[in-house]
PDB file of C-alpha atoms and ligand atoms in Angstrom:
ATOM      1  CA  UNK A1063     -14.548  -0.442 -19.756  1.00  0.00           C
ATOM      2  CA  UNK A1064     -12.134   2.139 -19.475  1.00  0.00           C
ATOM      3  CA  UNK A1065     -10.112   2.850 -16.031  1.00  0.00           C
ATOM      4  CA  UNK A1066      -9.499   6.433 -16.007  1.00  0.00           C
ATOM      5  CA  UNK A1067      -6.851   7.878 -14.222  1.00  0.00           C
ATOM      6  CA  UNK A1068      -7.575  10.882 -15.209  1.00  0.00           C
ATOM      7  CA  UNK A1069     -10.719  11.234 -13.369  1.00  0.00           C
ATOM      8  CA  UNK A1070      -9.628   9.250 -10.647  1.00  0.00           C
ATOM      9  CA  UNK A1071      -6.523  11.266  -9.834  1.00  0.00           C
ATOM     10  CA  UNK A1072      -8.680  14.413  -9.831  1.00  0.00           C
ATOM     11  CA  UNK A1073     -10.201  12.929  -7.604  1.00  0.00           C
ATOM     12  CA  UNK A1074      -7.168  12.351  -5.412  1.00  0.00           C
ATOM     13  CA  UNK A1075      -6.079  15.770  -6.145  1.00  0.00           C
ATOM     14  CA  UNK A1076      -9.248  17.367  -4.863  1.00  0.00           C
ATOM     15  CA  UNK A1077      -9.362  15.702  -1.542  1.00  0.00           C
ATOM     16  CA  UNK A1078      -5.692  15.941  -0.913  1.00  0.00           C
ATOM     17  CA  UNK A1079      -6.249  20.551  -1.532  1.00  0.00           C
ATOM     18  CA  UNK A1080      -8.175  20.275   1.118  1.00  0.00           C
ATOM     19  CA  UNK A1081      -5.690  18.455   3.542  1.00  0.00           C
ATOM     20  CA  UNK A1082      -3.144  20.429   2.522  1.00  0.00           C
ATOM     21  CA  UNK A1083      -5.423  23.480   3.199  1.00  0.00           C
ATOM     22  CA  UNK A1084      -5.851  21.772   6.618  1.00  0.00           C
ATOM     23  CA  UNK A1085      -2.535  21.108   7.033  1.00  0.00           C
ATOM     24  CA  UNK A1086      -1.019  24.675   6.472  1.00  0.00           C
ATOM     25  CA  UNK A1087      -4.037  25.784   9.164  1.00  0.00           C
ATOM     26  CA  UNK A1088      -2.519  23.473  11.458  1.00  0.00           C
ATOM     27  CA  UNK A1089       1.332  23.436  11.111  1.00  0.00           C
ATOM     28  CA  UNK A1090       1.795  26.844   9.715  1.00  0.00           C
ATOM     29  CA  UNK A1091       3.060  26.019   6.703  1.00  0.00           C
ATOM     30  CA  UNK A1092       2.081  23.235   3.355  1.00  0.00           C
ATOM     31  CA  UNK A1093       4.111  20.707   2.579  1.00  0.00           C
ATOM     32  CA  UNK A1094       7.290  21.421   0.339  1.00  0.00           C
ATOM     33  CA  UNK A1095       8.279  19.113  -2.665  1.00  0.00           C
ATOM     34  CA  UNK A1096      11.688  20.072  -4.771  1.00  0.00           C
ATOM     35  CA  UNK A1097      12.429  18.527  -8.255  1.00  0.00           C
ATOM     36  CA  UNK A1098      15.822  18.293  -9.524  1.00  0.00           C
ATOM     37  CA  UNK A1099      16.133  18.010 -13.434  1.00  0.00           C
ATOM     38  CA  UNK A1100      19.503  18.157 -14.691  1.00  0.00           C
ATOM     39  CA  UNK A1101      19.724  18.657 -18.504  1.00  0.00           C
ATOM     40  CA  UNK A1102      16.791  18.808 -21.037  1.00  0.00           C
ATOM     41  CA  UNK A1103      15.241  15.872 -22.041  1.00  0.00           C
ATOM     42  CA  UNK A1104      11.770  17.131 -23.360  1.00  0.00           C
ATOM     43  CA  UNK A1105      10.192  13.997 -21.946  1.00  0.00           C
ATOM     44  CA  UNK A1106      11.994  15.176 -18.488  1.00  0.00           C
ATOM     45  CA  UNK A1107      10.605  18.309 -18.736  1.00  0.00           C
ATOM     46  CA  UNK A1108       7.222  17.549 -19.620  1.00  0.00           C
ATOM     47  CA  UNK A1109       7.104  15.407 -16.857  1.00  0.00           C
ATOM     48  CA  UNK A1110       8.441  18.136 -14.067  1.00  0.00           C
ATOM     49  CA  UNK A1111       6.137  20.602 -15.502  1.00  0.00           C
ATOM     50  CA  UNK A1112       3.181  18.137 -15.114  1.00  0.00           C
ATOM     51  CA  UNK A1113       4.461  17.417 -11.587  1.00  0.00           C
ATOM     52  CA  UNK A1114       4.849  21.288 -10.648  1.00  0.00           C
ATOM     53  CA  UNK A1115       0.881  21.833 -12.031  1.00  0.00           C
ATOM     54  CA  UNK A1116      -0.181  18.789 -10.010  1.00  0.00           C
ATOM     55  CA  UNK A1117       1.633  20.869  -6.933  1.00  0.00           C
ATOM     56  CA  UNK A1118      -0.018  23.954  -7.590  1.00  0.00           C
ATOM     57  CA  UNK A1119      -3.675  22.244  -7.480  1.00  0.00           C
ATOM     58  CA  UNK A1120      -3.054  20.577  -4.513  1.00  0.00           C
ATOM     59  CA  UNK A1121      -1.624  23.380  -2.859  1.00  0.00           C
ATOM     60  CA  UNK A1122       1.960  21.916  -2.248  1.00  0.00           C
ATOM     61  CA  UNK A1123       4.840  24.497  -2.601  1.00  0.00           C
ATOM     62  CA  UNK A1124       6.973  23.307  -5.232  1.00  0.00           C
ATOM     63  CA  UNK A1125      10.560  24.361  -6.293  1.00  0.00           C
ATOM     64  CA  UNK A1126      12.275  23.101  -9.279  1.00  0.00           C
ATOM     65  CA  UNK A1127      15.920  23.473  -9.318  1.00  0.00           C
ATOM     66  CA  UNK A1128      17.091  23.422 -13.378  1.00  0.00           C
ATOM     67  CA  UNK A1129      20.880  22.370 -13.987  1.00  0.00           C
ATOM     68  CA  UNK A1130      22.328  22.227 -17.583  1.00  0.00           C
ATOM     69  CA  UNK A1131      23.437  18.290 -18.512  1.00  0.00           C
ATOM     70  CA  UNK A1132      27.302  19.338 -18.196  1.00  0.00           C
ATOM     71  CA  UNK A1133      26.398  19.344 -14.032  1.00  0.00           C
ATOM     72  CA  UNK A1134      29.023  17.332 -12.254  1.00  0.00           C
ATOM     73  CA  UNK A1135      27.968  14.585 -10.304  1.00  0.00           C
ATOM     74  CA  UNK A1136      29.426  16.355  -6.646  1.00  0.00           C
ATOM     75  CA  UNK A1137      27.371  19.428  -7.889  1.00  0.00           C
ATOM     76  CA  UNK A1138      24.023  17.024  -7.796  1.00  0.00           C
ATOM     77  CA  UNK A1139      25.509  15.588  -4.527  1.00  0.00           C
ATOM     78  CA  UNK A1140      26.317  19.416  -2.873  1.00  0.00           C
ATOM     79  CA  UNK A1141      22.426  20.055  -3.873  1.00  0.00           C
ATOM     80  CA  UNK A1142      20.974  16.859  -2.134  1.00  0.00           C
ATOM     81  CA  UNK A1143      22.687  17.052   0.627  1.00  0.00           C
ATOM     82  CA  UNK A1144      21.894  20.822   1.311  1.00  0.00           C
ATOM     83  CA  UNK A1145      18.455  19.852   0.732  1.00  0.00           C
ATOM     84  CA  UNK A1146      18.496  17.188   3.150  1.00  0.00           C
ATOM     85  CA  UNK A1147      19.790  19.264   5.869  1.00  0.00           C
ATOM     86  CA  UNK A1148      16.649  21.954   4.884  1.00  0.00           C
ATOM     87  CA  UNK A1149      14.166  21.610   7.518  1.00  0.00           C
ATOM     88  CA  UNK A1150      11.895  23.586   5.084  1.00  0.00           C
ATOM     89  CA  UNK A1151      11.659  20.826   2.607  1.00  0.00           C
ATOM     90  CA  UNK A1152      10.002  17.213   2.726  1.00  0.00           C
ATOM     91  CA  UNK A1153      10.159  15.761  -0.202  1.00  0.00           C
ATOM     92  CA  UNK A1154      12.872  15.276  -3.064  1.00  0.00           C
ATOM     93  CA  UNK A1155      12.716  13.905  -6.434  1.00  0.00           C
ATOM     94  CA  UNK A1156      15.767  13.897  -8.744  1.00  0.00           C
ATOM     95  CA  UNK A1157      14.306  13.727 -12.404  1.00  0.00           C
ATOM     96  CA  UNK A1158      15.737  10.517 -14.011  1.00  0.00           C
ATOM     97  CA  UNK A1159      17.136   9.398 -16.467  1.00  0.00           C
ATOM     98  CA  UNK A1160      20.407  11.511 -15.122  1.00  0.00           C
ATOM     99  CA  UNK A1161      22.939  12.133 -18.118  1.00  0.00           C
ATOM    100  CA  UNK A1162      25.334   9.598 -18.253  1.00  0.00           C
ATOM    101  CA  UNK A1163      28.419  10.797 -16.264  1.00  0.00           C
ATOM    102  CA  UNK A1164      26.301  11.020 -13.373  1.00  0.00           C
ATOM    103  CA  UNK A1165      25.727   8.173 -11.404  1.00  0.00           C
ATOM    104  CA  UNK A1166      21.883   7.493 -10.471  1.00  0.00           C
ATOM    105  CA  UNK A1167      22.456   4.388  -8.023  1.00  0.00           C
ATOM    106  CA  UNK A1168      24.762   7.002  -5.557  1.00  0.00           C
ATOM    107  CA  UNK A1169      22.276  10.002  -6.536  1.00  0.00           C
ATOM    108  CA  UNK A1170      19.449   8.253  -5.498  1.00  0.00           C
ATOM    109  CA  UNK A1171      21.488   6.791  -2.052  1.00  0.00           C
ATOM    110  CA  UNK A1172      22.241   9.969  -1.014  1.00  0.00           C
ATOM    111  CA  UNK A1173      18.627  11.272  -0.528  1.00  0.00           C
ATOM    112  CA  UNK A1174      17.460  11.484   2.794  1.00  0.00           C
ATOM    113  CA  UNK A1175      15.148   8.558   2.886  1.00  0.00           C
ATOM    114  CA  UNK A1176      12.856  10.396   5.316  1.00  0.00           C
ATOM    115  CA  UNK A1177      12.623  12.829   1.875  1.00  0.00           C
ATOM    116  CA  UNK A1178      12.204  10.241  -1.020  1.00  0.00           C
ATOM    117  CA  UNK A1179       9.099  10.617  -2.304  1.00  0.00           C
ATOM    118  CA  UNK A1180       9.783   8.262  -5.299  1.00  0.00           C
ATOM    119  CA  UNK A1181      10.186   5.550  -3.101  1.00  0.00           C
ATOM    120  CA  UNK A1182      13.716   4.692  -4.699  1.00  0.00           C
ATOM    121  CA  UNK A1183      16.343   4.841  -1.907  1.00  0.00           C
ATOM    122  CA  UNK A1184      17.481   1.442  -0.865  1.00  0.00           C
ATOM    123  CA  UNK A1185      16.193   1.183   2.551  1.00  0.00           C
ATOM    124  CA  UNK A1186      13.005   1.817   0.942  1.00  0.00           C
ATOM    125  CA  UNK A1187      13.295  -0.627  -1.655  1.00  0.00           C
ATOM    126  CA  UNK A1188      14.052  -3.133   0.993  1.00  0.00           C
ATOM    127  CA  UNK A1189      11.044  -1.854   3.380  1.00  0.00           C
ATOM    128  CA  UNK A1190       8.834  -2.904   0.635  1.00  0.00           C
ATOM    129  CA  UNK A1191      10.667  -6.017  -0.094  1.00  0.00           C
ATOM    130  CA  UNK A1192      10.665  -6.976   3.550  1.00  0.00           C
ATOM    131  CA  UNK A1193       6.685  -5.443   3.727  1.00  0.00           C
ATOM    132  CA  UNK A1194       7.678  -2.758   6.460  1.00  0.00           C
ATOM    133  CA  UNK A1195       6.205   0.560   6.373  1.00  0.00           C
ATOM    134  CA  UNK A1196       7.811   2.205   3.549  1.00  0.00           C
ATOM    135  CA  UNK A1197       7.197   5.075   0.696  1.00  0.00           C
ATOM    136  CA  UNK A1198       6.062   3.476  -2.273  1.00  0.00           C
ATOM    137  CA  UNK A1199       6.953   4.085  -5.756  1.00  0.00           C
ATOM    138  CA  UNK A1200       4.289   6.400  -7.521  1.00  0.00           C
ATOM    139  CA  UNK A1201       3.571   4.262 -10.427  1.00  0.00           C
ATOM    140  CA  UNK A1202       3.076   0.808  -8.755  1.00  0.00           C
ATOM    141  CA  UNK A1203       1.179   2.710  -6.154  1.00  0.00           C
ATOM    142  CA  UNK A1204      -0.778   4.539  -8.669  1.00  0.00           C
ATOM    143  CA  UNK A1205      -1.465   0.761 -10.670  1.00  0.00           C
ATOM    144  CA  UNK A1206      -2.775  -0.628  -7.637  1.00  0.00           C
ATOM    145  CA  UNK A1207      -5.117   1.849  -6.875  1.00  0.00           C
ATOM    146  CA  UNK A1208      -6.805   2.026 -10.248  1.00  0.00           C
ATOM    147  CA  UNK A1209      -7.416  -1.961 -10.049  1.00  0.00           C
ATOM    148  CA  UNK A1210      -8.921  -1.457  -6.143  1.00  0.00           C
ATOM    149  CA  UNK A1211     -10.890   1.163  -7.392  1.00  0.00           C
ATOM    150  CA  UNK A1212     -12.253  -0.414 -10.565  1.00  0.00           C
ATOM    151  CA  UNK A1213     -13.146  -3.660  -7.938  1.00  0.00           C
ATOM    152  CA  UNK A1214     -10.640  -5.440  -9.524  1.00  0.00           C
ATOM    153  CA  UNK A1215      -9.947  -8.789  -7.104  1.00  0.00           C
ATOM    154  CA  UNK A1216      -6.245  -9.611  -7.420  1.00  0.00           C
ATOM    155  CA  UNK A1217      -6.439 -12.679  -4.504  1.00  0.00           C
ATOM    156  CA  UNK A1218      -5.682 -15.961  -6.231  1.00  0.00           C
ATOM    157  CA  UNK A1219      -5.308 -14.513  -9.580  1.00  0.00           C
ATOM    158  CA  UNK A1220      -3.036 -14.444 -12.657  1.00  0.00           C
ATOM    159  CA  UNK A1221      -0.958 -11.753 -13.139  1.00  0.00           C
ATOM    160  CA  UNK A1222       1.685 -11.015 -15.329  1.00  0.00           C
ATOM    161  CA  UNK A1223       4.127  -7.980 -15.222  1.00  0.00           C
ATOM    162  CA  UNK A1224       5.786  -7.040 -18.960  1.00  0.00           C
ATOM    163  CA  UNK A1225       8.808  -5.398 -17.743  1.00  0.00           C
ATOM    164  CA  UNK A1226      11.151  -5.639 -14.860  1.00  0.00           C
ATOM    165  CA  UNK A1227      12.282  -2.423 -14.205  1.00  0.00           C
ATOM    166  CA  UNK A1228      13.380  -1.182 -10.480  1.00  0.00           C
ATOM    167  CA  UNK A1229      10.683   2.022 -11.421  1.00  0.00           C
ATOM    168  CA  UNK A1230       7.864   0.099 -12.014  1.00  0.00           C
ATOM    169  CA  UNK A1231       7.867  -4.002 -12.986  1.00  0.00           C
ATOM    170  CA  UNK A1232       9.467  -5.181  -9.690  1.00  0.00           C
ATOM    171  CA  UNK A1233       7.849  -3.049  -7.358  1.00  0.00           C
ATOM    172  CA  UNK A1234       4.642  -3.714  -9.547  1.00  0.00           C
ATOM    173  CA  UNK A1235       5.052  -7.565  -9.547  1.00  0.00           C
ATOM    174  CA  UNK A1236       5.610  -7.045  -5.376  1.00  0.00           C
ATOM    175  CA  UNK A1237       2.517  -5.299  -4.680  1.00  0.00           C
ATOM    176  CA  UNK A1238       0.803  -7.750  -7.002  1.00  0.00           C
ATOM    177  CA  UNK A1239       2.089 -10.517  -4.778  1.00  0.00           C
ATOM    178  CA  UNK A1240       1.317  -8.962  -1.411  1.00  0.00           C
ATOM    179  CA  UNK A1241      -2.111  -8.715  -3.219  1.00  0.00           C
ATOM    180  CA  UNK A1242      -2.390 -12.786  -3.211  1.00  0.00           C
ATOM    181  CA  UNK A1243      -1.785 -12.357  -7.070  1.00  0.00           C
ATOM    182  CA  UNK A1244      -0.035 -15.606  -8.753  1.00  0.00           C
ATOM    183  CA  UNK A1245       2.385 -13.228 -10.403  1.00  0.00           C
ATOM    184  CA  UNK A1246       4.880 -14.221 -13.000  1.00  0.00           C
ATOM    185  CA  UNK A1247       7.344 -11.649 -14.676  1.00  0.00           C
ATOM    186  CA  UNK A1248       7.716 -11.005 -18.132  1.00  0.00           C
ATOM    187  CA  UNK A1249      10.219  -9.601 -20.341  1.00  0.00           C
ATOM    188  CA  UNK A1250      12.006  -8.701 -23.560  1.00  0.00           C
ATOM    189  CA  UNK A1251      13.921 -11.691 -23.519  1.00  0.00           C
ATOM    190  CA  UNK A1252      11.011 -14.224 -22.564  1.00  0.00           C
ATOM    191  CA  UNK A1253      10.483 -17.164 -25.146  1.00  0.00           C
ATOM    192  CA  UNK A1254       6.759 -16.967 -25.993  1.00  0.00           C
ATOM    193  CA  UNK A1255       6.178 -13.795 -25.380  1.00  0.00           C
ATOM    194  CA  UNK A1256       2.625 -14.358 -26.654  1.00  0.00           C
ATOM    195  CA  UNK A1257       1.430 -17.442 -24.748  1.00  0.00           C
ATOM    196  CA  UNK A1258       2.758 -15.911 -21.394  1.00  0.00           C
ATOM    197  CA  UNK A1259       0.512 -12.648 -21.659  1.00  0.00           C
ATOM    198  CA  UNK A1260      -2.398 -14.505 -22.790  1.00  0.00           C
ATOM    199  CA  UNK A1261      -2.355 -16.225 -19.832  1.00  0.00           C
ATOM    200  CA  UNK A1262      -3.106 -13.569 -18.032  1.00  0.00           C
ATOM    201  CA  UNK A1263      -6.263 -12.654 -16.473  1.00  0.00           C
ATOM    202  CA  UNK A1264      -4.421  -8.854 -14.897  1.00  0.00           C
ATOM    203  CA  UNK A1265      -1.427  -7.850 -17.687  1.00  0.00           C
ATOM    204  CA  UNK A1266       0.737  -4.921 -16.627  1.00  0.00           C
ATOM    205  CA  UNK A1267       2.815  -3.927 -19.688  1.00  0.00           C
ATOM    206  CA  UNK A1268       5.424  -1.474 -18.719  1.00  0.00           C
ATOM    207  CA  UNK A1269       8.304  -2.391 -21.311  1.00  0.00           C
ATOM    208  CA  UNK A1270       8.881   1.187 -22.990  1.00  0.00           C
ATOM    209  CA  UNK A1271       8.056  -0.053 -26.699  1.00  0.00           C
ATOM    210  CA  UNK A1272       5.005   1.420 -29.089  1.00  0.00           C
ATOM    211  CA  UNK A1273       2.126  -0.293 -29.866  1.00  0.00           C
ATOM    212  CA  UNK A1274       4.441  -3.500 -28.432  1.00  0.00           C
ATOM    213  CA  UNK A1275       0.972  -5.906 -27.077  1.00  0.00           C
ATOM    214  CA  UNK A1276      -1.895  -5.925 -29.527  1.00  0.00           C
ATOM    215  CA  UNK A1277      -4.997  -8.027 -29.296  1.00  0.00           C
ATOM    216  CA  UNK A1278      -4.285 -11.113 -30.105  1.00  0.00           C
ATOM    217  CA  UNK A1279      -2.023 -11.433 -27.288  1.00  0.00           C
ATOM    218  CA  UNK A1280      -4.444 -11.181 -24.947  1.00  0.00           C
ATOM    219  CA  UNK A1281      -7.280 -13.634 -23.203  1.00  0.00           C
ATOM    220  CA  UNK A1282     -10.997 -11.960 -23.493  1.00  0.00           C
ATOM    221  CA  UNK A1283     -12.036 -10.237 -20.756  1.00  0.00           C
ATOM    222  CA  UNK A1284      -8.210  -9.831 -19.391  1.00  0.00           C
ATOM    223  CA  UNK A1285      -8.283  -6.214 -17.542  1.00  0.00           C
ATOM    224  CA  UNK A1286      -5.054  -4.308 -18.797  1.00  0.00           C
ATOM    225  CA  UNK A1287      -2.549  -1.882 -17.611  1.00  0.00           C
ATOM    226  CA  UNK A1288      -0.463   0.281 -20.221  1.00  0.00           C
ATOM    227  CA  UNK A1289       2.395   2.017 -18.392  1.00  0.00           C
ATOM    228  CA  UNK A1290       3.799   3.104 -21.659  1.00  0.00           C
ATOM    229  CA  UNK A1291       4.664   6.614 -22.766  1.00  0.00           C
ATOM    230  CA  UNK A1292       5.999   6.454 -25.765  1.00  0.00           C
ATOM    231  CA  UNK A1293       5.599   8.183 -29.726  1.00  0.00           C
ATOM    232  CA  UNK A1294       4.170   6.489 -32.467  1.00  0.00           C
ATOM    233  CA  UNK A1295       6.573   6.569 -34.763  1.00  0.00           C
ATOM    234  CA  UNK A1296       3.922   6.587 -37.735  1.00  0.00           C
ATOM    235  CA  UNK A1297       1.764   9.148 -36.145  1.00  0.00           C
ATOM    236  CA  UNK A1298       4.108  11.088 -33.565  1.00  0.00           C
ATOM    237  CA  UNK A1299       1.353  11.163 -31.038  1.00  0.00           C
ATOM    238  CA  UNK A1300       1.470   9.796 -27.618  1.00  0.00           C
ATOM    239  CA  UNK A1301       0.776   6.150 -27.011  1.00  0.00           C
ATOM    240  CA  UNK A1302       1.272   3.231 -24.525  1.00  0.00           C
ATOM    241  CA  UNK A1303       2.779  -0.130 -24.947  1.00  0.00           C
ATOM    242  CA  UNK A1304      -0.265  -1.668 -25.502  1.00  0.00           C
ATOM    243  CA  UNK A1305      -2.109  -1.400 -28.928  1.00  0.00           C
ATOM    244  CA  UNK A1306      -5.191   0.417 -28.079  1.00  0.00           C
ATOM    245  CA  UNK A1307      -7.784  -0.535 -30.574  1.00  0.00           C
ATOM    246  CA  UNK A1308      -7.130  -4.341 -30.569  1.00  0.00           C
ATOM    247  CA  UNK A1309      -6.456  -4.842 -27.028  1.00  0.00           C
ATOM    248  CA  UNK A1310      -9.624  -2.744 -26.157  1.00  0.00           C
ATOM    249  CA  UNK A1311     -11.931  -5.390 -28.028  1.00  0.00           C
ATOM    250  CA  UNK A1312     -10.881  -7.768 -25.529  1.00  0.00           C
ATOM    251  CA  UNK A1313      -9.930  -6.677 -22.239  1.00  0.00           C
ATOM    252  CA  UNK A1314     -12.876  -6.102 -19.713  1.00  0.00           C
ATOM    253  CA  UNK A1315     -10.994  -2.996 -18.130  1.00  0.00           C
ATOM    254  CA  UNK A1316      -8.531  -1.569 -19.748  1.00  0.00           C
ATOM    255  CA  UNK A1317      -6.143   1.781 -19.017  1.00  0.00           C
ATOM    256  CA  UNK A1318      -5.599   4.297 -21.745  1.00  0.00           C
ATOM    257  CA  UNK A1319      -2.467   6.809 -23.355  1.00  0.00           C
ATOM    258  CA  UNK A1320      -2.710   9.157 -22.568  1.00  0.00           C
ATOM    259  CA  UNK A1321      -5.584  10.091 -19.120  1.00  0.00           C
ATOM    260  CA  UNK A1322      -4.739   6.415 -17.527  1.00  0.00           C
ATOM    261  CA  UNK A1323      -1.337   5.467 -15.217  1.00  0.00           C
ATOM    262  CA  UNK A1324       0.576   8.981 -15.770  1.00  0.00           C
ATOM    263  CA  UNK A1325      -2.260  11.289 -14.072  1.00  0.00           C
ATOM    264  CA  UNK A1326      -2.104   8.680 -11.239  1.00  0.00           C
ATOM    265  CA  UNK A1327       1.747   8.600 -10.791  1.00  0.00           C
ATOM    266  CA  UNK A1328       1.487  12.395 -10.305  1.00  0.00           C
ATOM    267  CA  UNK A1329      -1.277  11.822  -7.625  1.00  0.00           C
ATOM    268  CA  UNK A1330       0.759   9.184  -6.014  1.00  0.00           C
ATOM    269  CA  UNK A1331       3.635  11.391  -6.049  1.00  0.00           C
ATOM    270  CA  UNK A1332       1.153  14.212  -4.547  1.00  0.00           C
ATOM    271  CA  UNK A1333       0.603  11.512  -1.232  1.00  0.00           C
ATOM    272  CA  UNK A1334       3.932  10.948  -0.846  1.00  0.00           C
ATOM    273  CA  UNK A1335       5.022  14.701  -0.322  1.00  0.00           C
ATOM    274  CA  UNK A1336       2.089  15.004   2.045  1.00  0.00           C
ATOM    275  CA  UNK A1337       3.129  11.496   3.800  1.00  0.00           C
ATOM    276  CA  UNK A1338       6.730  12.613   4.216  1.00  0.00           C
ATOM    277  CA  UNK A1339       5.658  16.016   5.574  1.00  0.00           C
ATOM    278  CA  UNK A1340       3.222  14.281   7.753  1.00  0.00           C
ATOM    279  CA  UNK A1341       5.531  11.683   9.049  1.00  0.00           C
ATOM    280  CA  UNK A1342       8.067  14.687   9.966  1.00  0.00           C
ATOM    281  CA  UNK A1343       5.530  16.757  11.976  1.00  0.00           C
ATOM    282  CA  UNK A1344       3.555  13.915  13.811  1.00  0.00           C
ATOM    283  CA  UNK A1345       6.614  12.213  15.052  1.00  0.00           C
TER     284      UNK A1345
HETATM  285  N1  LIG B 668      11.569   9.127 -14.700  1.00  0.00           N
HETATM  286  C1  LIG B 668      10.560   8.346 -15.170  1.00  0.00           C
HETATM  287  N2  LIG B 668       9.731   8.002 -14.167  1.00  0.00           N
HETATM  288  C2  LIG B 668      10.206   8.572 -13.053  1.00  0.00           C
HETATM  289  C3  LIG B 668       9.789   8.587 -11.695  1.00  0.00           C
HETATM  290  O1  LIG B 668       8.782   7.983 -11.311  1.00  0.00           O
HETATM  291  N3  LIG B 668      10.558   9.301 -10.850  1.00  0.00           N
HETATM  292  C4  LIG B 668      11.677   9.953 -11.240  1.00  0.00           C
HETATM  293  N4  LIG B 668      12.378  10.604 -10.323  1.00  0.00           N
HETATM  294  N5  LIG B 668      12.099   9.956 -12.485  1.00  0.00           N
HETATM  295  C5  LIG B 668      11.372   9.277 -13.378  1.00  0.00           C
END
């Protein structure tokens, strides 16, 4: 069985135009989200534009603010904090990966963490860690509600988390836990690889390599989540981490490249701008 995210995050996206519609009716105005991409990655890019469409659907106002990569890192700094102190904006997401002179841990710190709707500012980081109220990050948040919608149970189960990444594996693995999952975390530098994710009866692969799990490394019946986004190097086309067409054959539920976590990452990111704005006006 296939999860689609696709479908599901229309879903998401439908119900969420008419809050917004609600929302503007009420408060006089929809909530705002700005993006910040600084240089031109074309997998940066694609990703803003998806998250700007996503906007427009829902009804969100959406501003992107385009700086070449040569930006100085007090020039990314002047921008957040002006955008902070905007009482006309709720949400702010700096595209990342930054380029390389620009530091992402003081970027990311200096967002108003009543405004980060990535989820990615330390005192959110540490609500989750800590399981206070906090933002979560879109693509664990997205992961977990394609496995409660597919009526996946989690409580007392195996999972295991390829990848341990602050975006996605730890925050993943965390949810997964708070779940009542038995979770262990995997990586490129576990020994037996193979034996680790065949143990697993819920696999989350989100280690940024092609093709990188294929059948054989997992148990029948597991249900599988590709996080991946990556190019086939044979074929150039889009696809995960996990190796479709041998991995399909045995997982009961499994989450295709593209249509499966990346359409739900944009929905998550959707909730967040609305919880922000939310948050802001009903305090
Ligand atoms: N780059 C890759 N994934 C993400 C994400 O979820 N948020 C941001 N800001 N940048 C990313």
């Amino acid at each position: 069985m296939i999860i689609s995210g696709k479908e599901l995050s229309a879903r998401m996206k439908a119900d969420m135009a008419a809050e917004v519609a609600a929302l503007g009716t009420k408060y006089g105005r929809v909530p705002h989200l700005v993006v910040l991409l600084v240089g031109d990655d074309p997998g940066s890019v694609s990703y803003v534009t998806g998250k700007a469409k996503a906007c427009d659907a829902v009804g969100i106002r959406n501003t992107t603010i385009r700086r070449p990569a040569d930006t100085t890192e007090e020039e990314v700094l002047r921008i957040i904090a002006e955008l902070n102190a905007d009482e006309g904006v709720d949400g702010i997401l700096v595209q990342l990966p930054l380029p390389r002179h620009i530091s992402e841990e003081r970027v990311i710190a200096a967002i108003g963490r009543e405004k980060d709707v990535d989820g990615f500012h330390p005192l959110n980081v540490a609500a989750l860690w800590m399981k206070q109220p906090c933002t979560l990050p879109c693509t664990p948040k997205g992961i977990l509600r394609m496995l409660h919608t597919a009526g996946v149970e989690l409580e007392g189960r195996r999972a295991v988390v390829v990848g341990r990444s602050n975006i996605v594996g730890l925050p993943v693995a965390k949810l997964l836990l708070d779940a009542n999952a038995t979770v262990t975390v995997a990586h490129s530098r576990t020994r037996g690889l193979a034996d680790v994710t065949r143990g697993a009866e819920i696999l989350v692969v989100a280690i940024g390599r092609p093709r990188f799990i294929t059948g054989d490394m997992i148990s029948e019946g597991a249900v599988v989540i590709d996080v991946g986004v990556n190019r086939d190097p044979e074929t150039g086309r889009l696809c995960g981490d996990v190796d479709f067409e041998t991995a399909s054959s045995k997982a009961s539920y499994i989450t295709p490249v593209p249509g499966g976590v990346g359409p739900m990452t944009i929905a998550c990111l959707m909730e967040n701008t609305i919880e922000c704005f939310r948050r802001k006006k009903e305090r």
